[in-house]
C-alpha cells in the first residue's frame, strides 16, 4: 500500500518566502552592500504554518 507524504501548509502571509534581504543603500568598507534580514512575523521564518495555527471549518 503506498504511503502518502504529508503536505505542509504554506504560510498565507509570505507564501513560503519567509526571509528576505533588503538593501539599505549603503556599502561596507570592503564594497559589499549593507542588508537587513527580515523574517515573516506569522511563521517566524519557517515558511509554513504550524499545526496550532490552523483553524478547522465545519463540524
PDB file of N, CA, C and O in Angstrom:
ATOM      1  N   UNK A   1       0.842  -1.164   0.000  1.00  0.00           N
ATOM      2  CA  UNK A   1       0.000   0.000   0.000  1.00  0.00           C
ATOM      3  C   UNK A   1       0.902   1.247   0.000  1.00  0.00           C
ATOM      4  O   UNK A   1       1.816   1.342   0.811  1.00  0.00           O
ATOM      5  N   UNK A   2       0.666   2.203  -0.896  1.00  0.00           N
ATOM      6  CA  UNK A   2       1.533   3.378  -0.965  1.00  0.00           C
ATOM      7  C   UNK A   2       1.337   4.297   0.236  1.00  0.00           C
ATOM      8  O   UNK A   2       0.243   4.410   0.780  1.00  0.00           O
ATOM      9  N   UNK A   3       2.416   4.915   0.651  1.00  0.00           N
ATOM     10  CA  UNK A   3       2.336   5.882   1.733  1.00  0.00           C
ATOM     11  C   UNK A   3       2.393   7.278   1.137  1.00  0.00           C
ATOM     12  O   UNK A   3       3.203   7.551   0.260  1.00  0.00           O
ATOM     13  N   UNK A   4       1.542   8.129   1.633  1.00  0.00           N
ATOM     14  CA  UNK A   4       1.471   9.486   1.120  1.00  0.00           C
ATOM     15  C   UNK A   4       2.245  10.427   2.027  1.00  0.00           C
ATOM     16  O   UNK A   4       2.202  10.303   3.245  1.00  0.00           O
ATOM     17  N   UNK A   5       2.932  11.356   1.416  1.00  0.00           N
ATOM     18  CA  UNK A   5       3.673  12.349   2.188  1.00  0.00           C
ATOM     19  C   UNK A   5       2.704  13.411   2.689  1.00  0.00           C
ATOM     20  O   UNK A   5       1.743  13.765   2.003  1.00  0.00           O
ATOM     21  N   UNK A   6       2.958  13.891   3.893  1.00  0.00           N
ATOM     22  CA  UNK A   6       2.120  14.944   4.441  1.00  0.00           C
ATOM     23  C   UNK A   6       2.388  16.241   3.678  1.00  0.00           C
ATOM     24  O   UNK A   6       3.534  16.568   3.396  1.00  0.00           O
ATOM     25  N   UNK A   7       1.358  16.939   3.344  1.00  0.00           N
ATOM     26  CA  UNK A   7       1.529  18.229   2.699  1.00  0.00           C
ATOM     27  C   UNK A   7       1.653  19.297   3.777  1.00  0.00           C
ATOM     28  O   UNK A   7       0.870  19.340   4.720  1.00  0.00           O
ATOM     29  N   UNK A   8       2.647  20.126   3.635  1.00  0.00           N
ATOM     30  CA  UNK A   8       2.819  21.208   4.598  1.00  0.00           C
ATOM     31  C   UNK A   8       2.035  22.410   4.116  1.00  0.00           C
ATOM     32  O   UNK A   8       1.972  22.696   2.923  1.00  0.00           O
ATOM     33  N   UNK A   9       1.452  23.100   5.032  1.00  0.00           N
ATOM     34  CA  UNK A   9       0.678  24.287   4.699  1.00  0.00           C
ATOM     35  C   UNK A   9       1.613  25.485   4.575  1.00  0.00           C
ATOM     36  O   UNK A   9       2.357  25.794   5.492  1.00  0.00           O
ATOM     37  N   UNK A  10       1.570  26.125   3.431  1.00  0.00           N
ATOM     38  CA  UNK A  10       2.402  27.288   3.187  1.00  0.00           C
ATOM     39  C   UNK A  10       1.778  28.481   3.897  1.00  0.00           C
ATOM     40  O   UNK A  10       0.556  28.646   3.922  1.00  0.00           O
ATOM     41  N   UNK A  11       2.618  29.309   4.470  1.00  0.00           N
ATOM     42  CA  UNK A  11       2.161  30.496   5.190  1.00  0.00           C
ATOM     43  C   UNK A  11       1.368  31.403   4.257  1.00  0.00           C
ATOM     44  O   UNK A  11       1.791  31.687   3.146  1.00  0.00           O
ATOM     45  N   UNK A  12       0.224  31.869   4.720  1.00  0.00           N
ATOM     46  CA  UNK A  12      -0.636  32.701   3.873  1.00  0.00           C
ATOM     47  C   UNK A  12      -0.131  34.131   3.749  1.00  0.00           C
ATOM     48  O   UNK A  12      -0.515  34.854   2.849  1.00  0.00           O
ATOM     49  N   UNK A  13       0.767  34.538   4.635  1.00  0.00           N
ATOM     50  CA  UNK A  13       1.279  35.905   4.582  1.00  0.00           C
ATOM     51  C   UNK A  13       2.510  36.039   3.690  1.00  0.00           C
ATOM     52  O   UNK A  13       2.667  37.036   2.991  1.00  0.00           O
ATOM     53  N   UNK A  14       3.402  35.036   3.707  1.00  0.00           N
ATOM     54  CA  UNK A  14       4.637  35.147   2.923  1.00  0.00           C
ATOM     55  C   UNK A  14       4.686  34.170   1.749  1.00  0.00           C
ATOM     56  O   UNK A  14       5.628  34.212   0.969  1.00  0.00           O
ATOM     57  N   UNK A  15       3.733  33.264   1.642  1.00  0.00           N
ATOM     58  CA  UNK A  15       3.660  32.283   0.558  1.00  0.00           C
ATOM     59  C   UNK A  15       4.926  31.438   0.447  1.00  0.00           C
ATOM     60  O   UNK A  15       5.368  31.091  -0.628  1.00  0.00           O
ATOM     61  N   UNK A  16       5.558  31.134   1.580  1.00  0.00           N
ATOM     62  CA  UNK A  16       6.736  30.288   1.588  1.00  0.00           C
ATOM     63  C   UNK A  16       8.049  31.030   1.489  1.00  0.00           C
ATOM     64  O   UNK A  16       9.107  30.455   1.683  1.00  0.00           O
ATOM     65  N   UNK A  17       8.019  32.324   1.166  1.00  0.00           N
ATOM     66  CA  UNK A  17       9.239  33.128   1.120  1.00  0.00           C
ATOM     67  C   UNK A  17       9.374  33.821   2.472  1.00  0.00           C
ATOM     68  O   UNK A  17       9.053  34.994   2.633  1.00  0.00           O
ATOM     69  N   UNK A  18       9.867  33.082   3.452  1.00  0.00           N
ATOM     70  CA  UNK A  18       9.804  33.512   4.847  1.00  0.00           C
ATOM     71  C   UNK A  18      10.855  34.537   5.242  1.00  0.00           C
ATOM     72  O   UNK A  18      10.676  35.264   6.197  1.00  0.00           O
ATOM     73  N   UNK A  19      11.954  34.616   4.541  1.00  0.00           N
ATOM     74  CA  UNK A  19      13.001  35.564   4.886  1.00  0.00           C
ATOM     75  C   UNK A  19      13.451  36.308   3.633  1.00  0.00           C
ATOM     76  O   UNK A  19      13.612  35.712   2.573  1.00  0.00           O
ATOM     77  N   UNK A  20      13.634  37.594   3.765  1.00  0.00           N
ATOM     78  CA  UNK A  20      14.090  38.412   2.643  1.00  0.00           C
ATOM     79  C   UNK A  20      15.260  39.261   3.106  1.00  0.00           C
ATOM     80  O   UNK A  20      15.417  39.541   4.288  1.00  0.00           O
ATOM     81  N   UNK A  21      16.082  39.665   2.159  1.00  0.00           N
ATOM     82  CA  UNK A  21      17.197  40.566   2.449  1.00  0.00           C
ATOM     83  C   UNK A  21      16.912  41.889   1.750  1.00  0.00           C
ATOM     84  O   UNK A  21      16.690  41.931   0.542  1.00  0.00           O
ATOM     85  N   UNK A  22      16.908  42.957   2.510  1.00  0.00           N
ATOM     86  CA  UNK A  22      16.613  44.283   1.979  1.00  0.00           C
ATOM     87  C   UNK A  22      17.898  45.096   2.017  1.00  0.00           C
ATOM     88  O   UNK A  22      18.549  45.193   3.059  1.00  0.00           O
ATOM     89  N   UNK A  23      18.261  45.688   0.873  1.00  0.00           N
ATOM     90  CA  UNK A  23      19.465  46.514   0.853  1.00  0.00           C
ATOM     91  C   UNK A  23      19.148  47.876   1.432  1.00  0.00           C
ATOM     92  O   UNK A  23      18.069  48.430   1.216  1.00  0.00           O
ATOM     93  N   UNK A  24      20.096  48.425   2.178  1.00  0.00           N
ATOM     94  CA  UNK A  24      19.895  49.727   2.812  1.00  0.00           C
ATOM     95  C   UNK A  24      20.414  50.865   1.954  1.00  0.00           C
ATOM     96  O   UNK A  24      20.137  52.021   2.239  1.00  0.00           O
ATOM     97  N   UNK A  25      21.178  50.563   0.920  1.00  0.00           N
ATOM     98  CA  UNK A  25      21.724  51.595   0.050  1.00  0.00           C
ATOM     99  C   UNK A  25      23.137  52.006   0.430  1.00  0.00           C
ATOM    100  O   UNK A  25      23.789  52.730  -0.300  1.00  0.00           O
ATOM    101  N   UNK A  26      23.612  51.559   1.575  1.00  0.00           N
ATOM    102  CA  UNK A  26      24.971  51.891   1.991  1.00  0.00           C
ATOM    103  C   UNK A  26      25.896  50.714   1.708  1.00  0.00           C
ATOM    104  O   UNK A  26      25.451  49.596   1.470  1.00  0.00           O
ATOM    105  N   UNK A  27      27.182  50.982   1.734  1.00  0.00           N
ATOM    106  CA  UNK A  27      28.192  49.963   1.458  1.00  0.00           C
ATOM    107  C   UNK A  27      29.122  49.818   2.655  1.00  0.00           C
ATOM    108  O   UNK A  27      29.375  50.775   3.387  1.00  0.00           O
ATOM    109  N   UNK A  28      29.653  48.605   2.821  1.00  0.00           N
ATOM    110  CA  UNK A  28      30.682  48.358   3.819  1.00  0.00           C
ATOM    111  C   UNK A  28      32.029  48.795   3.238  1.00  0.00           C
ATOM    112  O   UNK A  28      32.143  49.099   2.052  1.00  0.00           O
ATOM    113  N   UNK A  29      33.066  48.797   4.066  1.00  0.00           N
ATOM    114  CA  UNK A  29      34.401  49.204   3.606  1.00  0.00           C
ATOM    115  C   UNK A  29      34.944  48.298   2.507  1.00  0.00           C
ATOM    116  O   UNK A  29      35.708  48.732   1.650  1.00  0.00           O
ATOM    117  N   UNK A  30      34.538  47.010   2.526  1.00  0.00           N
ATOM    118  CA  UNK A  30      35.042  46.085   1.501  1.00  0.00           C
ATOM    119  C   UNK A  30      34.240  46.147   0.207  1.00  0.00           C
ATOM    120  O   UNK A  30      34.515  45.427  -0.738  1.00  0.00           O
ATOM    121  N   UNK A  31      33.234  47.009   0.133  1.00  0.00           N
ATOM    122  CA  UNK A  31      32.463  47.191  -1.092  1.00  0.00           C
ATOM    123  C   UNK A  31      31.150  46.437  -1.138  1.00  0.00           C
ATOM    124  O   UNK A  31      30.356  46.634  -2.056  1.00  0.00           O
ATOM    125  N   UNK A  32      30.914  45.562  -0.192  1.00  0.00           N
ATOM    126  CA  UNK A  32      29.647  44.830  -0.178  1.00  0.00           C
ATOM    127  C   UNK A  32      28.532  45.725   0.340  1.00  0.00           C
ATOM    128  O   UNK A  32      28.773  46.702   1.056  1.00  0.00           O
ATOM    129  N   UNK A  33      27.319  45.394  -0.023  1.00  0.00           N
ATOM    130  CA  UNK A  33      26.177  46.199   0.405  1.00  0.00           C
ATOM    131  C   UNK A  33      25.706  45.797   1.793  1.00  0.00           C
ATOM    132  O   UNK A  33      25.724  44.629   2.152  1.00  0.00           O
ATOM    133  N   UNK A  34      25.239  46.778   2.533  1.00  0.00           N
ATOM    134  CA  UNK A  34      24.664  46.518   3.846  1.00  0.00           C
ATOM    135  C   UNK A  34      23.217  46.077   3.647  1.00  0.00           C
ATOM    136  O   UNK A  34      22.447  46.727   2.941  1.00  0.00           O
ATOM    137  N   UNK A  35      22.845  44.952   4.223  1.00  0.00           N
ATOM    138  CA  UNK A  35      21.495  44.419   4.067  1.00  0.00           C
ATOM    139  C   UNK A  35      20.864  44.151   5.424  1.00  0.00           C
ATOM    140  O   UNK A  35      21.551  43.960   6.424  1.00  0.00           O
ATOM    141  N   UNK A  36      19.545  44.140   5.443  1.00  0.00           N
ATOM    142  CA  UNK A  36      18.769  43.777   6.614  1.00  0.00           C
ATOM    143  C   UNK A  36      18.042  42.480   6.297  1.00  0.00           C
ATOM    144  O   UNK A  36      17.456  42.338   5.225  1.00  0.00           O
ATOM    145  N   UNK A  37      18.073  41.526   7.220  1.00  0.00           N
ATOM    146  CA  UNK A  37      17.347  40.273   7.037  1.00  0.00           C
ATOM    147  C   UNK A  37      16.049  40.377   7.815  1.00  0.00           C
ATOM    148  O   UNK A  37      16.061  40.595   9.028  1.00  0.00           O
ATOM    149  N   UNK A  38      14.931  40.229   7.109  1.00  0.00           N
ATOM    150  CA  UNK A  38      13.618  40.347   7.723  1.00  0.00           C
ATOM    151  C   UNK A  38      12.877  39.024   7.557  1.00  0.00           C
ATOM    152  O   UNK A  38      12.827  38.462   6.465  1.00  0.00           O
ATOM    153  N   UNK A  39      12.314  38.510   8.649  1.00  0.00           N
ATOM    154  CA  UNK A  39      11.561  37.259   8.597  1.00  0.00           C
ATOM    155  C   UNK A  39      10.074  37.542   8.763  1.00  0.00           C
ATOM    156  O   UNK A  39       9.678  38.557   9.329  1.00  0.00           O
ATOM    157  N   UNK A  40       9.269  36.634   8.280  1.00  0.00           N
ATOM    158  CA  UNK A  40       7.820  36.750   8.366  1.00  0.00           C
ATOM    159  C   UNK A  40       7.387  36.651   9.835  1.00  0.00           C
ATOM    160  O   UNK A  40       7.762  35.701  10.525  1.00  0.00           O
ATOM    161  N   UNK A  41       6.590  37.601  10.318  1.00  0.00           N
ATOM    162  CA  UNK A  41       6.169  37.540  11.715  1.00  0.00           C
ATOM    163  C   UNK A  41       5.145  36.438  11.993  1.00  0.00           C
ATOM    164  O   UNK A  41       5.016  35.986  13.130  1.00  0.00           O
ATOM    165  N   UNK A  42       4.452  35.991  10.981  1.00  0.00           N
ATOM    166  CA  UNK A  42       3.434  34.958  11.180  1.00  0.00           C
ATOM    167  C   UNK A  42       4.047  33.582  11.396  1.00  0.00           C
ATOM    168  O   UNK A  42       3.703  32.869  12.325  1.00  0.00           O
ATOM    169  N   UNK A  43       4.984  33.200  10.537  1.00  0.00           N
ATOM    170  CA  UNK A  43       5.570  31.861  10.611  1.00  0.00           C
ATOM    171  C   UNK A  43       6.960  31.858  11.244  1.00  0.00           C
ATOM    172  O   UNK A  43       7.589  30.810  11.332  1.00  0.00           O
ATOM    173  N   UNK A  44       7.462  33.004  11.673  1.00  0.00           N
ATOM    174  CA  UNK A  44       8.779  33.160  12.285  1.00  0.00           C
ATOM    175  C   UNK A  44       9.910  32.633  11.397  1.00  0.00           C
ATOM    176  O   UNK A  44      10.873  32.040  11.886  1.00  0.00           O
ATOM    177  N   UNK A  45       9.775  32.790  10.102  1.00  0.00           N
ATOM    178  CA  UNK A  45      10.849  32.414   9.188  1.00  0.00           C
ATOM    179  C   UNK A  45      10.868  30.974   8.739  1.00  0.00           C
ATOM    180  O   UNK A  45      11.820  30.553   8.109  1.00  0.00           O
ATOM    181  N   UNK A  46       9.847  30.193   9.032  1.00  0.00           N
ATOM    182  CA  UNK A  46       9.845  28.796   8.603  1.00  0.00           C
ATOM    183  C   UNK A  46       9.228  28.608   7.228  1.00  0.00           C
ATOM    184  O   UNK A  46       9.552  27.654   6.531  1.00  0.00           O
ATOM    185  N   UNK A  47       8.300  29.456   6.831  1.00  0.00           N
ATOM    186  CA  UNK A  47       7.651  29.340   5.530  1.00  0.00           C
ATOM    187  C   UNK A  47       6.392  28.505   5.542  1.00  0.00           C
ATOM    188  O   UNK A  47       5.667  28.442   4.560  1.00  0.00           O
ATOM    189  N   UNK A  48       6.121  27.819   6.653  1.00  0.00           N
ATOM    190  CA  UNK A  48       4.903  27.022   6.739  1.00  0.00           C
ATOM    191  C   UNK A  48       4.167  27.351   8.042  1.00  0.00           C
ATOM    192  O   UNK A  48       4.757  27.827   9.001  1.00  0.00           O
ATOM    193  N   UNK A  49       2.891  27.098   8.046  1.00  0.00           N
ATOM    194  CA  UNK A  49       2.052  27.414   9.189  1.00  0.00           C
ATOM    195  C   UNK A  49       2.117  26.277  10.192  1.00  0.00           C
ATOM    196  O   UNK A  49       1.991  25.117   9.820  1.00  0.00           O
ATOM    197  N   UNK A  50       2.346  26.573  11.467  1.00  0.00           N
ATOM    198  CA  UNK A  50       2.339  25.487  12.467  1.00  0.00           C
ATOM    199  C   UNK A  50       0.947  24.898  12.622  1.00  0.00           C
ATOM    200  O   UNK A  50      -0.051  25.538  12.328  1.00  0.00           O
ATOM    201  N   UNK A  51       0.890  23.665  13.070  1.00  0.00           N
ATOM    202  CA  UNK A  51      -0.391  22.957  13.194  1.00  0.00           C
ATOM    203  C   UNK A  51      -1.331  23.666  14.154  1.00  0.00           C
ATOM    204  O   UNK A  51      -2.547  23.634  13.973  1.00  0.00           O
ATOM    205  N   UNK A  52      -0.810  24.325  15.166  1.00  0.00           N
ATOM    206  CA  UNK A  52      -1.657  25.027  16.136  1.00  0.00           C
ATOM    207  C   UNK A  52      -2.307  26.251  15.519  1.00  0.00           C
ATOM    208  O   UNK A  52      -3.342  26.706  15.984  1.00  0.00           O
ATOM    209  N   UNK A  53      -1.711  26.775  14.452  1.00  0.00           N
ATOM    210  CA  UNK A  53      -2.250  27.984  13.825  1.00  0.00           C
ATOM    211  C   UNK A  53      -3.350  27.716  12.819  1.00  0.00           C
ATOM    212  O   UNK A  53      -3.945  28.656  12.289  1.00  0.00           O
ATOM    213  N   UNK A  54      -3.639  26.459  12.555  1.00  0.00           N
ATOM    214  CA  UNK A  54      -4.665  26.136  11.573  1.00  0.00           C
ATOM    215  C   UNK A  54      -6.034  26.135  12.225  1.00  0.00           C
ATOM    216  O   UNK A  54      -6.218  25.659  13.333  1.00  0.00           O
ATOM    217  N   UNK A  55      -7.000  26.647  11.508  1.00  0.00           N
ATOM    218  CA  UNK A  55      -8.367  26.644  12.002  1.00  0.00           C
ATOM    219  C   UNK A  55      -9.187  25.682  11.135  1.00  0.00           C
ATOM    220  O   UNK A  55      -9.086  25.691   9.918  1.00  0.00           O
ATOM    221  N   UNK A  56      -9.947  24.841  11.761  1.00  0.00           N
ATOM    222  CA  UNK A  56     -10.768  23.889  11.031  1.00  0.00           C
ATOM    223  C   UNK A  56     -12.186  24.445  10.906  1.00  0.00           C
ATOM    224  O   UNK A  56     -12.785  24.889  11.866  1.00  0.00           O
ATOM    225  N   UNK A  57     -12.679  24.416   9.682  1.00  0.00           N
ATOM    226  CA  UNK A  57     -14.042  24.887   9.436  1.00  0.00           C
ATOM    227  C   UNK A  57     -14.970  23.677   9.318  1.00  0.00           C
ATOM    228  O   UNK A  57     -14.560  22.590   8.920  1.00  0.00           O
ATOM    229  N   UNK A  58     -16.179  23.858   9.666  1.00  0.00           N
ATOM    230  CA  UNK A  58     -17.156  22.770   9.572  1.00  0.00           C
ATOM    231  C   UNK A  58     -17.310  22.028  10.892  1.00  0.00           C
ATOM    232  O   UNK A  58     -16.917  22.483  11.939  1.00  0.00           O
ATOM    233  N   UNK A  59     -17.883  20.849  10.791  1.00  0.00           N
ATOM    234  CA  UNK A  59     -18.158  20.065  12.004  1.00  0.00           C
ATOM    235  C   UNK A  59     -17.072  19.107  12.332  1.00  0.00           C
ATOM    236  O   UNK A  59     -16.389  18.522  11.677  1.00  0.00           O
TER     237      UNK A  59
END
